[in-house]
Amino acid sequence: MTEQPKIAVVTGSNRGLGYAIARKLGQKPDIKVIITSRRETEGLAAKDQLVAEGIQADYHTLDVTDAQSIQQFVEWLRNTYGKVDILVNNAGVNSSGHVEEASLLTAQTETVLSTFTTNVVAVIQLCQALIPFMKQQNYGRIVNVTTEMASLSLIGEDSYPIVPSYRISKVGLNAVTAILAKELQATNVLINTYSPGWLKTDMGGANALFTAEEGAETAVYLATLPDGGSQGKFFAEMRRFGTPIQLPW
Ligand SMILES: NC(=O)c1ccc[n+]([C@@H]2O[C@H](COP(=O)([O-])OP(=O)(O)OC[C@H]3O[C@@H](n4cnc5c(N)ncnc54)[C@H](OP(=O)(O)O)[C@@H]3O)[C@@H](O)[C@H]2O)c1
């Protein structure tokens, strides 16, 4: 009997870093990736591209800010595969396009809230929905995509733009990671967060330092950690340092 592949869900995997992570994960013979996106046409095209490359991939719509969409996705996952082994919380929005985001004193409440909803609340909801599957099978790997701009220890001295809504949201995401890691301590469900570096995606722009494929490497490393591997850690992109190194919270 052939063994069932591991099922890996990547949010926002129709483009950018999410697509690169899904592609790299799917290149592993024992992993089937589930491409998800809020717009079906784009997600299906991404899935078809991977399948054309010989990758095991499936697709379902998932708007991470829509509770009904999450519920429908989880039902589909339950009925189709009955499990989930890997969750990469990649979908995210960045508030840097708003001029008010040059200062916390001018940040718009609406932007603070909408950024927090996508980058933090959605991750909480997906974890609430999918961790029970992982606990039941005593296996799970969760990777949260954050930014080094969320390191509170470095915020006073770094040279990054202020972008308060984005940075505050990713600090929140790091907290979600740390809290869930504590709750999952006695299990084989490992949750970590990492900063992919500055990437040439729609979000990062053409002047960025790394390709999405380079930014995806650490996600794959964390998504395939062996039993007993890192739990509740904040990593930098390993490409830059040659090895996974931890960042200060
Ligand atoms: N690029 C960088 O330099 C950089 C640096 C550090 C961290 N990151 C993080 O890396 C992750 C991916 O960034 P990226 O550079 O690939 O950005 P991107 O090119 O803007 O892609 C963002 C992805 O998130 C999806 N998304 C946004 N809101 C969603 C929602 N409500 N439901 C489902 N999907 C949603 C987008 O879907 P649509 O196509 O529907 O919009 C898109 O697939 C983000 O979490 C980001 O904060 C990026």
PDB file of C-alpha atoms and ligand atoms in Angstrom:
ATOM      1  CA  MET A   1       0.000   0.000   0.000  1.00  0.00           C
ATOM      2  CA  THR A   2       1.474   3.418  -0.937  1.00  0.00           C
ATOM      3  CA  GLU A   3       1.709   5.918   1.900  1.00  0.00           C
ATOM      4  CA  GLN A   4      -0.575   8.976   1.766  1.00  0.00           C
ATOM      5  CA  PRO A   5       1.375  12.155   1.009  1.00  0.00           C
ATOM      6  CA  LYS A   6       1.573  14.858   3.644  1.00  0.00           C
ATOM      7  CA  ILE A   7      -1.035  17.559   3.011  1.00  0.00           C
ATOM      8  CA  ALA A   8       0.401  21.081   3.040  1.00  0.00           C
ATOM      9  CA  VAL A   9      -1.859  24.141   3.001  1.00  0.00           C
ATOM     10  CA  VAL A  10      -0.312  27.454   1.950  1.00  0.00           C
ATOM     11  CA  THR A  11      -2.446  30.567   2.301  1.00  0.00           C
ATOM     12  CA  GLY A  12      -2.218  33.243  -0.398  1.00  0.00           C
ATOM     13  CA  SER A  13      -0.355  30.873  -2.719  1.00  0.00           C
ATOM     14  CA  ASN A  14      -1.624  32.223  -6.046  1.00  0.00           C
ATOM     15  CA  ARG A  15       1.422  34.518  -6.351  1.00  0.00           C
ATOM     16  CA  GLY A  16       4.536  35.855  -4.661  1.00  0.00           C
ATOM     17  CA  LEU A  17       6.172  34.086  -1.735  1.00  0.00           C
ATOM     18  CA  GLY A  18       3.182  31.800  -1.126  1.00  0.00           C
ATOM     19  CA  TYR A  19       3.421  30.365  -4.634  1.00  0.00           C
ATOM     20  CA  ALA A  20       7.175  29.858  -4.265  1.00  0.00           C
ATOM     21  CA  ILE A  21       6.702  28.077  -0.913  1.00  0.00           C
ATOM     22  CA  ALA A  22       3.979  25.836  -2.361  1.00  0.00           C
ATOM     23  CA  ARG A  23       6.163  24.994  -5.355  1.00  0.00           C
ATOM     24  CA  LYS A  24       9.193  24.117  -3.224  1.00  0.00           C
ATOM     25  CA  LEU A  25       7.122  22.047  -0.805  1.00  0.00           C
ATOM     26  CA  GLY A  26       5.398  20.248  -3.682  1.00  0.00           C
ATOM     27  CA  GLN A  27       8.766  19.328  -5.203  1.00  0.00           C
ATOM     28  CA  LYS A  28       9.184  16.953  -2.274  1.00  0.00           C
ATOM     29  CA  PRO A  29       7.786  13.579  -3.315  1.00  0.00           C
ATOM     30  CA  ASP A  30       5.963  12.962  -0.029  1.00  0.00           C
ATOM     31  CA  ILE A  31       4.068  16.279   0.020  1.00  0.00           C
ATOM     32  CA  LYS A  32       0.874  17.318  -1.770  1.00  0.00           C
ATOM     33  CA  VAL A  33       0.287  21.060  -1.705  1.00  0.00           C
ATOM     34  CA  ILE A  34      -3.072  22.755  -1.462  1.00  0.00           C
ATOM     35  CA  ILE A  35      -3.003  26.055  -3.308  1.00  0.00           C
ATOM     36  CA  THR A  36      -5.455  28.535  -1.836  1.00  0.00           C
ATOM     37  CA  SER A  37      -6.477  32.010  -2.917  1.00  0.00           C
ATOM     38  CA  ARG A  38      -9.373  34.388  -2.540  1.00  0.00           C
ATOM     39  CA  ARG A  39      -9.876  34.566  -6.323  1.00  0.00           C
ATOM     40  CA  GLU A  40     -10.503  31.189  -7.913  1.00  0.00           C
ATOM     41  CA  THR A  41      -9.184  31.942 -11.417  1.00  0.00           C
ATOM     42  CA  GLU A  42      -5.748  32.965 -10.154  1.00  0.00           C
ATOM     43  CA  GLY A  43      -5.488  30.090  -7.703  1.00  0.00           C
ATOM     44  CA  LEU A  44      -6.533  27.486 -10.255  1.00  0.00           C
ATOM     45  CA  ALA A  45      -3.980  28.852 -12.731  1.00  0.00           C
ATOM     46  CA  ALA A  46      -1.261  28.537 -10.073  1.00  0.00           C
ATOM     47  CA  LYS A  47      -2.329  24.979  -9.262  1.00  0.00           C
ATOM     48  CA  ASP A  48      -2.410  24.023 -12.966  1.00  0.00           C
ATOM     49  CA  GLN A  49       1.089  25.426 -13.415  1.00  0.00           C
ATOM     50  CA  LEU A  50       2.398  23.240 -10.574  1.00  0.00           C
ATOM     51  CA  VAL A  51       0.591  20.150 -11.850  1.00  0.00           C
ATOM     52  CA  ALA A  52       2.136  20.776 -15.295  1.00  0.00           C
ATOM     53  CA  GLU A  53       5.535  20.631 -13.565  1.00  0.00           C
ATOM     54  CA  GLY A  54       4.697  17.214 -12.133  1.00  0.00           C
ATOM     55  CA  ILE A  55       3.902  18.496  -8.649  1.00  0.00           C
ATOM     56  CA  GLN A  56       1.073  16.949  -6.596  1.00  0.00           C
ATOM     57  CA  ALA A  57      -1.268  19.893  -6.057  1.00  0.00           C
ATOM     58  CA  ASP A  58      -4.903  20.622  -5.400  1.00  0.00           C
ATOM     59  CA  TYR A  59      -6.862  23.862  -5.070  1.00  0.00           C
ATOM     60  CA  HIS A  60      -9.581  25.452  -2.972  1.00  0.00           C
ATOM     61  CA  THR A  61     -10.651  29.055  -2.483  1.00  0.00           C
ATOM     62  CA  LEU A  62      -9.777  30.609   0.861  1.00  0.00           C
ATOM     63  CA  ASP A  63     -10.207  34.216   1.857  1.00  0.00           C
ATOM     64  CA  VAL A  64      -8.511  34.207   5.239  1.00  0.00           C
ATOM     65  CA  THR A  65     -10.517  37.191   6.478  1.00  0.00           C
ATOM     66  CA  ASP A  66     -13.875  35.562   5.736  1.00  0.00           C
ATOM     67  CA  ALA A  67     -15.084  33.164   8.463  1.00  0.00           C
ATOM     68  CA  GLN A  68     -17.467  31.435   6.061  1.00  0.00           C
ATOM     69  CA  SER A  69     -14.691  30.894   3.534  1.00  0.00           C
ATOM     70  CA  ILE A  70     -12.506  29.341   6.265  1.00  0.00           C
ATOM     71  CA  GLN A  71     -15.378  27.091   7.330  1.00  0.00           C
ATOM     72  CA  GLN A  72     -16.045  25.925   3.748  1.00  0.00           C
ATOM     73  CA  PHE A  73     -12.352  25.303   3.202  1.00  0.00           C
ATOM     74  CA  VAL A  74     -12.008  23.236   6.379  1.00  0.00           C
ATOM     75  CA  GLU A  75     -15.081  21.172   5.460  1.00  0.00           C
ATOM     76  CA  TRP A  76     -13.639  20.492   2.017  1.00  0.00           C
ATOM     77  CA  LEU A  77     -10.288  19.529   3.553  1.00  0.00           C
ATOM     78  CA  ARG A  78     -11.987  17.180   6.019  1.00  0.00           C
ATOM     79  CA  ASN A  79     -14.096  15.502   3.308  1.00  0.00           C
ATOM     80  CA  THR A  80     -11.326  15.297   0.698  1.00  0.00           C
ATOM     81  CA  TYR A  81      -8.247  14.397   2.734  1.00  0.00           C
ATOM     82  CA  GLY A  82      -9.406  13.954   6.327  1.00  0.00           C
ATOM     83  CA  LYS A  83      -6.212  15.582   7.568  1.00  0.00           C
ATOM     84  CA  VAL A  84      -3.729  18.409   7.288  1.00  0.00           C
ATOM     85  CA  ASP A  85      -0.026  18.057   8.101  1.00  0.00           C
ATOM     86  CA  ILE A  86       1.473  21.443   7.239  1.00  0.00           C
ATOM     87  CA  LEU A  87       0.020  24.946   7.418  1.00  0.00           C
ATOM     88  CA  VAL A  88       1.934  27.924   6.076  1.00  0.00           C
ATOM     89  CA  ASN A  89       0.299  31.191   7.120  1.00  0.00           C
ATOM     90  CA  ASN A  90       1.683  33.295   4.301  1.00  0.00           C
ATOM     91  CA  ALA A  91      -1.255  35.486   3.174  1.00  0.00           C
ATOM     92  CA  GLY A  92      -0.595  39.021   4.282  1.00  0.00           C
ATOM     93  CA  VAL A  93      -1.092  42.671   3.525  1.00  0.00           C
ATOM     94  CA  ASN A  94       1.347  45.542   3.956  1.00  0.00           C
ATOM     95  CA  SER A  95       0.196  49.043   4.804  1.00  0.00           C
ATOM     96  CA  SER A  96       3.291  50.769   3.382  1.00  0.00           C
ATOM     97  CA  GLY A  97       1.338  52.192   0.422  1.00  0.00           C
ATOM     98  CA  HIS A  98      -0.543  54.604   2.709  1.00  0.00           C
ATOM     99  CA  VAL A  99       1.124  57.998   3.299  1.00  0.00           C
ATOM    100  CA  GLU A 100      -0.328  58.101   6.831  1.00  0.00           C
ATOM    101  CA  GLU A 101       1.794  55.049   7.639  1.00  0.00           C
ATOM    102  CA  ALA A 102       4.926  57.216   7.782  1.00  0.00           C
ATOM    103  CA  SER A 103       4.089  57.790  11.456  1.00  0.00           C
ATOM    104  CA  LEU A 104       2.089  56.077  14.159  1.00  0.00           C
ATOM    105  CA  LEU A 105       0.687  59.522  14.964  1.00  0.00           C
ATOM    106  CA  THR A 106      -1.068  59.675  11.597  1.00  0.00           C
ATOM    107  CA  ALA A 107      -1.914  55.988  11.075  1.00  0.00           C
ATOM    108  CA  GLN A 108      -5.582  55.475  10.223  1.00  0.00           C
ATOM    109  CA  THR A 109      -7.577  53.245  12.568  1.00  0.00           C
ATOM    110  CA  GLU A 110      -9.151  51.543   9.561  1.00  0.00           C
ATOM    111  CA  THR A 111      -5.697  50.555   8.253  1.00  0.00           C
ATOM    112  CA  VAL A 112      -4.547  49.361  11.682  1.00  0.00           C
ATOM    113  CA  LEU A 113      -7.639  47.165  11.965  1.00  0.00           C
ATOM    114  CA  SER A 114      -7.707  45.778   8.424  1.00  0.00           C
ATOM    115  CA  THR A 115      -3.996  44.925   8.521  1.00  0.00           C
ATOM    116  CA  PHE A 116      -4.444  43.237  11.902  1.00  0.00           C
ATOM    117  CA  THR A 117      -7.445  41.294  10.617  1.00  0.00           C
ATOM    118  CA  THR A 118      -5.479  39.718   7.750  1.00  0.00           C
ATOM    119  CA  ASN A 119      -2.075  39.320   9.356  1.00  0.00           C
ATOM    120  CA  VAL A 120      -3.137  38.212  12.847  1.00  0.00           C
ATOM    121  CA  VAL A 121      -6.833  37.428  13.376  1.00  0.00           C
ATOM    122  CA  ALA A 122      -7.017  35.255  10.262  1.00  0.00           C
ATOM    123  CA  VAL A 123      -4.026  33.233  11.442  1.00  0.00           C
ATOM    124  CA  ILE A 124      -5.666  32.698  14.825  1.00  0.00           C
ATOM    125  CA  GLN A 125      -8.849  31.492  13.146  1.00  0.00           C
ATOM    126  CA  LEU A 126      -7.046  29.127  10.792  1.00  0.00           C
ATOM    127  CA  CYS A 127      -4.983  27.714  13.649  1.00  0.00           C
ATOM    128  CA  GLN A 128      -8.146  27.202  15.700  1.00  0.00           C
ATOM    129  CA  ALA A 129      -9.685  25.340  12.762  1.00  0.00           C
ATOM    130  CA  LEU A 130      -6.700  23.200  11.744  1.00  0.00           C
ATOM    131  CA  ILE A 131      -4.666  22.469  14.883  1.00  0.00           C
ATOM    132  CA  PRO A 132      -7.314  19.980  16.137  1.00  0.00           C
ATOM    133  CA  PHE A 133      -6.583  17.818  13.019  1.00  0.00           C
ATOM    134  CA  MET A 134      -2.872  18.003  13.800  1.00  0.00           C
ATOM    135  CA  LYS A 135      -3.267  17.173  17.476  1.00  0.00           C
ATOM    136  CA  GLN A 136      -5.461  14.217  16.627  1.00  0.00           C
ATOM    137  CA  GLN A 137      -2.845  12.740  14.294  1.00  0.00           C
ATOM    138  CA  ASN A 138       0.004  13.848  16.602  1.00  0.00           C
ATOM    139  CA  TYR A 139       1.787  15.545  13.720  1.00  0.00           C
ATOM    140  CA  GLY A 140       1.756  19.098  12.485  1.00  0.00           C
ATOM    141  CA  ARG A 141       4.087  21.821  11.255  1.00  0.00           C
ATOM    142  CA  ILE A 142       2.940  25.443  11.213  1.00  0.00           C
ATOM    143  CA  VAL A 143       4.993  28.227   9.657  1.00  0.00           C
ATOM    144  CA  ASN A 144       4.007  31.846  10.182  1.00  0.00           C
ATOM    145  CA  VAL A 145       5.503  34.380   7.774  1.00  0.00           C
ATOM    146  CA  THR A 146       6.569  37.471   9.660  1.00  0.00           C
ATOM    147  CA  THR A 147       9.246  40.146   9.162  1.00  0.00           C
ATOM    148  CA  GLU A 148      12.388  41.132  11.036  1.00  0.00           C
ATOM    149  CA  MET A 149      10.739  44.573  11.257  1.00  0.00           C
ATOM    150  CA  ALA A 150       8.593  42.952  13.969  1.00  0.00           C
ATOM    151  CA  SER A 151      11.523  42.354  16.313  1.00  0.00           C
ATOM    152  CA  LEU A 152      10.739  44.613  19.276  1.00  0.00           C
ATOM    153  CA  SER A 153      14.355  44.332  20.406  1.00  0.00           C
ATOM    154  CA  LEU A 154      15.585  45.869  17.135  1.00  0.00           C
ATOM    155  CA  ILE A 155      12.845  48.431  16.520  1.00  0.00           C
ATOM    156  CA  GLY A 156      14.622  51.252  18.353  1.00  0.00           C
ATOM    157  CA  GLU A 157      17.768  51.012  16.298  1.00  0.00           C
ATOM    158  CA  ASP A 158      16.794  49.684  12.891  1.00  0.00           C
ATOM    159  CA  SER A 159      16.559  51.812   9.755  1.00  0.00           C
ATOM    160  CA  TYR A 160      13.298  50.437   8.395  1.00  0.00           C
ATOM    161  CA  PRO A 161      10.346  52.660   7.542  1.00  0.00           C
ATOM    162  CA  ILE A 162       7.832  53.129  10.380  1.00  0.00           C
ATOM    163  CA  VAL A 163       4.796  51.405   8.700  1.00  0.00           C
ATOM    164  CA  PRO A 164       3.078  51.016  12.084  1.00  0.00           C
ATOM    165  CA  SER A 165       0.058  48.947  11.041  1.00  0.00           C
ATOM    166  CA  TYR A 166       2.206  46.333   9.320  1.00  0.00           C
ATOM    167  CA  ARG A 167       4.835  46.174  12.053  1.00  0.00           C
ATOM    168  CA  ILE A 168       2.328  46.040  14.895  1.00  0.00           C
ATOM    169  CA  SER A 169       0.420  43.277  13.099  1.00  0.00           C
ATOM    170  CA  LYS A 170       3.542  41.168  12.650  1.00  0.00           C
ATOM    171  CA  VAL A 171       4.496  41.676  16.315  1.00  0.00           C
ATOM    172  CA  GLY A 172       1.003  40.291  17.010  1.00  0.00           C
ATOM    173  CA  LEU A 173       1.673  37.359  14.697  1.00  0.00           C
ATOM    174  CA  ASN A 174       4.896  36.622  16.574  1.00  0.00           C
ATOM    175  CA  ALA A 175       2.932  36.638  19.824  1.00  0.00           C
ATOM    176  CA  VAL A 176       0.420  34.202  18.339  1.00  0.00           C
ATOM    177  CA  THR A 177       3.362  31.932  17.474  1.00  0.00           C
ATOM    178  CA  ALA A 178       4.846  32.100  20.974  1.00  0.00           C
ATOM    179  CA  ILE A 179       1.530  31.534  22.743  1.00  0.00           C
ATOM    180  CA  LEU A 180       0.528  28.592  20.559  1.00  0.00           C
ATOM    181  CA  ALA A 181       3.996  27.069  20.956  1.00  0.00           C
ATOM    182  CA  LYS A 182       3.521  27.129  24.708  1.00  0.00           C
ATOM    183  CA  GLU A 183       0.106  25.482  24.359  1.00  0.00           C
ATOM    184  CA  LEU A 184       1.473  22.843  21.983  1.00  0.00           C
ATOM    185  CA  GLN A 185       4.537  22.046  24.085  1.00  0.00           C
ATOM    186  CA  ALA A 186       3.569  18.461  24.868  1.00  0.00           C
ATOM    187  CA  THR A 187       2.596  17.634  21.280  1.00  0.00           C
ATOM    188  CA  ASN A 188       4.286  16.887  17.966  1.00  0.00           C
ATOM    189  CA  VAL A 189       2.763  20.035  16.465  1.00  0.00           C
ATOM    190  CA  LEU A 190       5.627  22.477  15.897  1.00  0.00           C
ATOM    191  CA  ILE A 191       4.926  26.150  15.218  1.00  0.00           C
ATOM    192  CA  ASN A 192       7.566  28.714  14.279  1.00  0.00           C
ATOM    193  CA  THR A 193       7.760  32.090  12.618  1.00  0.00           C
ATOM    194  CA  TYR A 194      10.316  33.431  10.140  1.00  0.00           C
ATOM    195  CA  SER A 195      11.282  36.524   8.242  1.00  0.00           C
ATOM    196  CA  PRO A 196      11.783  35.756   4.530  1.00  0.00           C
ATOM    197  CA  GLY A 197      13.953  38.816   3.836  1.00  0.00           C
ATOM    198  CA  TRP A 198      13.187  41.599   1.393  1.00  0.00           C
ATOM    199  CA  LEU A 199      11.687  39.877  -1.655  1.00  0.00           C
ATOM    200  CA  LYS A 200      11.055  40.762  -5.285  1.00  0.00           C
ATOM    201  CA  THR A 201       7.280  40.253  -5.122  1.00  0.00           C
ATOM    202  CA  ASP A 202       4.363  42.623  -5.631  1.00  0.00           C
ATOM    203  CA  MET A 203       4.741  43.546  -1.956  1.00  0.00           C
ATOM    204  CA  GLY A 204       8.518  43.858  -1.889  1.00  0.00           C
ATOM    205  CA  GLY A 205       8.952  45.553  -5.281  1.00  0.00           C
ATOM    206  CA  ALA A 206      11.603  45.191  -7.985  1.00  0.00           C
ATOM    207  CA  ASN A 207      14.478  46.643  -5.921  1.00  0.00           C
ATOM    208  CA  ALA A 208      14.272  43.931  -3.271  1.00  0.00           C
ATOM    209  CA  LEU A 209      17.306  41.781  -2.463  1.00  0.00           C
ATOM    210  CA  PHE A 210      16.027  38.243  -2.858  1.00  0.00           C
ATOM    211  CA  THR A 211      13.751  36.249  -5.131  1.00  0.00           C
ATOM    212  CA  ALA A 212      10.575  34.670  -3.779  1.00  0.00           C
ATOM    213  CA  GLU A 213      12.247  31.266  -4.296  1.00  0.00           C
ATOM    214  CA  GLU A 214      15.118  32.293  -2.022  1.00  0.00           C
ATOM    215  CA  GLY A 215      12.655  33.591   0.567  1.00  0.00           C
ATOM    216  CA  ALA A 216      10.819  30.268   0.474  1.00  0.00           C
ATOM    217  CA  GLU A 217      13.775  28.160   1.637  1.00  0.00           C
ATOM    218  CA  THR A 218      13.341  28.729   5.356  1.00  0.00           C
ATOM    219  CA  ALA A 219       9.605  28.072   5.127  1.00  0.00           C
ATOM    220  CA  VAL A 220      10.307  24.652   3.643  1.00  0.00           C
ATOM    221  CA  TYR A 221      12.924  23.962   6.316  1.00  0.00           C
ATOM    222  CA  LEU A 222      10.432  24.812   9.084  1.00  0.00           C
ATOM    223  CA  ALA A 223       7.541  22.986   7.384  1.00  0.00           C
ATOM    224  CA  THR A 224       9.558  19.769   7.290  1.00  0.00           C
ATOM    225  CA  LEU A 225      11.210  19.883  10.727  1.00  0.00           C
ATOM    226  CA  PRO A 226      11.885  16.468  12.241  1.00  0.00           C
ATOM    227  CA  ASP A 227      10.053  15.393  15.385  1.00  0.00           C
ATOM    228  CA  GLY A 228      11.534  17.228  18.361  1.00  0.00           C
ATOM    229  CA  GLY A 229      12.590  20.178  16.164  1.00  0.00           C
ATOM    230  CA  SER A 230      12.319  23.889  16.958  1.00  0.00           C
ATOM    231  CA  GLN A 231       9.190  25.055  18.734  1.00  0.00           C
ATOM    232  CA  GLY A 232       8.069  28.689  19.085  1.00  0.00           C
ATOM    233  CA  LYS A 233      11.166  30.299  17.552  1.00  0.00           C
ATOM    234  CA  PHE A 234      11.597  33.413  15.392  1.00  0.00           C
ATOM    235  CA  PHE A 235      14.006  32.753  12.504  1.00  0.00           C
ATOM    236  CA  ALA A 236      15.732  34.914   9.937  1.00  0.00           C
ATOM    237  CA  GLU A 237      15.901  33.867   6.290  1.00  0.00           C
ATOM    238  CA  MET A 238      18.579  31.149   6.240  1.00  0.00           C
ATOM    239  CA  ARG A 239      19.773  32.023   2.710  1.00  0.00           C
ATOM    240  CA  ARG A 240      21.329  35.198   4.079  1.00  0.00           C
ATOM    241  CA  PHE A 241      23.260  33.467   6.846  1.00  0.00           C
ATOM    242  CA  GLY A 242      23.745  30.034   5.325  1.00  0.00           C
ATOM    243  CA  THR A 243      21.981  28.436   8.276  1.00  0.00           C
ATOM    244  CA  PRO A 244      18.744  29.111  10.182  1.00  0.00           C
ATOM    245  CA  ILE A 245      19.544  31.675  12.873  1.00  0.00           C
ATOM    246  CA  GLN A 246      17.159  32.972  15.510  1.00  0.00           C
ATOM    247  CA  LEU A 247      16.114  36.595  15.735  1.00  0.00           C
ATOM    248  CA  PRO A 248      15.369  38.323  19.043  1.00  0.00           C
ATOM    249  CA  TRP A 249      11.663  38.843  19.735  1.00  0.00           C
TER     250      TRP A 249
HETATM  251  N1  LIG B   1       7.889  40.797   0.091  1.00  0.00           N
HETATM  252  C1  LIG B   1       8.663  41.040   1.136  1.00  0.00           C
HETATM  253  O1  LIG B   1       9.708  41.692   1.032  1.00  0.00           O
HETATM  254  C2  LIG B   1       8.280  40.486   2.481  1.00  0.00           C
HETATM  255  C3  LIG B   1       9.157  40.704   3.556  1.00  0.00           C
HETATM  256  C4  LIG B   1       8.824  40.191   4.810  1.00  0.00           C
HETATM  257  C5  LIG B   1       7.650  39.475   4.972  1.00  0.00           C
HETATM  258  N2  LIG B   1       6.820  39.279   3.914  1.00  0.00           N
HETATM  259  C6  LIG B   1       5.580  38.524   4.147  1.00  0.00           C
HETATM  260  O2  LIG B   1       5.484  37.460   3.216  1.00  0.00           O
HETATM  261  C7  LIG B   1       4.123  37.141   2.958  1.00  0.00           C
HETATM  262  C8  LIG B   1       3.872  37.106   1.469  1.00  0.00           C
HETATM  263  O3  LIG B   1       4.254  38.348   0.930  1.00  0.00           O
HETATM  264  P1  LIG B   1       4.489  38.593  -0.628  1.00  0.00           P
HETATM  265  O4  LIG B   1       5.702  39.421  -0.745  1.00  0.00           O
HETATM  266  O5  LIG B   1       4.352  37.333  -1.409  1.00  0.00           O
HETATM  267  O6  LIG B   1       3.222  39.542  -0.906  1.00  0.00           O
HETATM  268  P2  LIG B   1       2.271  39.686  -2.181  1.00  0.00           P
HETATM  269  O7  LIG B   1       3.045  39.471  -3.403  1.00  0.00           O
HETATM  270  O8  LIG B   1       1.554  40.967  -1.971  1.00  0.00           O
HETATM  271  O9  LIG B   1       1.255  38.450  -1.973  1.00  0.00           O
HETATM  272  C9  LIG B   1       0.386  38.455  -0.882  1.00  0.00           C
HETATM  273  C10 LIG B   1      -0.484  37.218  -0.976  1.00  0.00           C
HETATM  274  O10 LIG B   1      -1.385  37.248   0.146  1.00  0.00           O
HETATM  275  C11 LIG B   1      -2.696  37.062  -0.376  1.00  0.00           C
HETATM  276  N3  LIG B   1      -3.742  37.619   0.467  1.00  0.00           N
HETATM  277  C12 LIG B   1      -3.869  38.874   0.965  1.00  0.00           C
HETATM  278  N4  LIG B   1      -5.014  38.992   1.659  1.00  0.00           N
HETATM  279  C13 LIG B   1      -5.635  37.783   1.593  1.00  0.00           C
HETATM  280  C14 LIG B   1      -6.847  37.258   2.086  1.00  0.00           C
HETATM  281  N5  LIG B   1      -7.705  38.011   2.788  1.00  0.00           N
HETATM  282  N6  LIG B   1      -7.140  35.958   1.851  1.00  0.00           N
HETATM  283  C15 LIG B   1      -6.300  35.171   1.150  1.00  0.00           C
HETATM  284  N7  LIG B   1      -5.147  35.624   0.613  1.00  0.00           N
HETATM  285  C16 LIG B   1      -4.824  36.909   0.840  1.00  0.00           C
HETATM  286  C17 LIG B   1      -2.667  37.734  -1.750  1.00  0.00           C
HETATM  287  O11 LIG B   1      -3.795  37.343  -2.508  1.00  0.00           O
HETATM  288  P3  LIG B   1      -4.425  38.275  -3.705  1.00  0.00           P
HETATM  289  O12 LIG B   1      -3.631  37.921  -4.938  1.00  0.00           O
HETATM  290  O13 LIG B   1      -5.832  37.878  -3.742  1.00  0.00           O
HETATM  291  O14 LIG B   1      -4.221  39.707  -3.288  1.00  0.00           O
HETATM  292  C18 LIG B   1      -1.335  37.199  -2.249  1.00  0.00           C
HETATM  293  O15 LIG B   1      -1.490  35.873  -2.685  1.00  0.00           O
HETATM  294  C19 LIG B   1       3.302  38.212   3.701  1.00  0.00           C
HETATM  295  O16 LIG B   1       2.852  37.686   4.925  1.00  0.00           O
HETATM  296  C20 LIG B   1       4.310  39.324   3.937  1.00  0.00           C
HETATM  297  O17 LIG B   1       4.000  40.126   5.059  1.00  0.00           O
HETATM  298  C21 LIG B   1       7.100  39.751   2.677  1.00  0.00           C
END
